Coordinates of C-alpha atoms and ligand atoms in Angstrom, one line a residue:
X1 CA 148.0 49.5 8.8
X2 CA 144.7 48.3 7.2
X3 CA 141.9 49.4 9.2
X4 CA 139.5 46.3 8.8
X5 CA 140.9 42.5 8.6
X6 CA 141.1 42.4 5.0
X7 CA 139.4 38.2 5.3
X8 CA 136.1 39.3 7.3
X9 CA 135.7 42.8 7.5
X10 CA 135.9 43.2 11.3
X11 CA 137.9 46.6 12.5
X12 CA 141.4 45.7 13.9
X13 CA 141.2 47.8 16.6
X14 CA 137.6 46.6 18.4
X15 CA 136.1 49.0 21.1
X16 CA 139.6 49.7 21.7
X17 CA 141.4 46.5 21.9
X18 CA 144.2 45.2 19.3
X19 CA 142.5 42.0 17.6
X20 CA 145.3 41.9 15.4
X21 CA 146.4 38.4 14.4
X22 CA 150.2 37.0 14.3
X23 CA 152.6 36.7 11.8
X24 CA 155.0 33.6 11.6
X25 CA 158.1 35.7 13.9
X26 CA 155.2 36.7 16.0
X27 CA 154.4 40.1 15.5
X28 CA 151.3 41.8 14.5
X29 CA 149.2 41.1 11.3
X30 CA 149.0 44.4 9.3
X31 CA 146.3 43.2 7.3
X32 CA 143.8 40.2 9.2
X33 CA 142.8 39.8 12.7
X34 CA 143.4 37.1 15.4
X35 CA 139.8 35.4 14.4
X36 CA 140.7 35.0 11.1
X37 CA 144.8 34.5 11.2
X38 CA 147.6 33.0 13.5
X39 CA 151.4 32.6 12.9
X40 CA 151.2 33.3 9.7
X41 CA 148.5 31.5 7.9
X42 CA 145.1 31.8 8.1
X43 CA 142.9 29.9 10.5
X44 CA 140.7 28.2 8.3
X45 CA 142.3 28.1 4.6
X46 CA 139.3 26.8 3.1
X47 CA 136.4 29.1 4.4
X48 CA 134.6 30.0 1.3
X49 CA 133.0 33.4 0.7
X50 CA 129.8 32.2 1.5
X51 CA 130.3 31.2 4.7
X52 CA 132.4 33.9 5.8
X53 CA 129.5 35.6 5.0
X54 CA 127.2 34.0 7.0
X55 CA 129.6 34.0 9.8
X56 CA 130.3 38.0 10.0
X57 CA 126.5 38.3 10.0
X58 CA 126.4 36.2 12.9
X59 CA 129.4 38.2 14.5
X60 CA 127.4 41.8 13.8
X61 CA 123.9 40.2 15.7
X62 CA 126.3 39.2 18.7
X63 CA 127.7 42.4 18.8
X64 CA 127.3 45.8 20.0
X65 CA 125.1 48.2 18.6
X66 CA 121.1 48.5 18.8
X67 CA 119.0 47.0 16.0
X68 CA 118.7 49.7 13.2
X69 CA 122.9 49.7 13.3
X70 CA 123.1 46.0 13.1
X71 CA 121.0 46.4 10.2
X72 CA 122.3 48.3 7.8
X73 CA 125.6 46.6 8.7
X74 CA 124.2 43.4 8.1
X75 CA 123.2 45.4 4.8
X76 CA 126.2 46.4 3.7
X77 CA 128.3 43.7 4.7
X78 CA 128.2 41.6 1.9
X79 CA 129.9 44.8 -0.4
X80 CA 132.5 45.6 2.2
X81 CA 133.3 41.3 2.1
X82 CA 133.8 41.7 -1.6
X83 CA 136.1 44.5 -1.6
X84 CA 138.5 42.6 1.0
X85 CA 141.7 41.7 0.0
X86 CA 141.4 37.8 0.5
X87 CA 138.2 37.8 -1.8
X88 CA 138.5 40.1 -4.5
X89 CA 139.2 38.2 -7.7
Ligands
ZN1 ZN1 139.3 38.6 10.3

């Protein structure tokens, strides 16, 4: 199993909980998580990378961690984005 969803970058397994999305015969996603993907498809087909990107930078503010964290993963984020599956070229 991929560690991260391979559309935004978030871990599949959050502070502990399985935020795995669904496949089509309803099991778990290896790959993307339930934000991103649902029976089978993804959620929003058309998101582009650039709003993705905004969006996950968003997500890391909202989320735990103090400020110098949220930083440098609001750093990074835009490199681990482009390495994902759904938006390498
Ligand atoms: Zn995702």
């Amino acid at each position: 199993m991929e560690k991260f969803c391979q559309s935004c970058g978030m871990p599949l397994n959050l502070h502990g909980k399985d935020v795995r999305g669904t496949e089509a015969d309803g099991s778990k996603s290896t790959k993307y998580c339930s934000y991103c993907y649902e029976n089978g498809a993804f959620i929003e087909p058309s998101i582009t990378f650039d709003e993705m990107l905004v969006r996950g930078k968003e997500a890391i503010s909202n989320g735990q961690g103090n400020k110098i964290v949220k930083f440098f993963m609001k750093t990074f984020y835009p490199m681990q984005l482009k390495g994902l599956e759904r938006w390498k070229k």
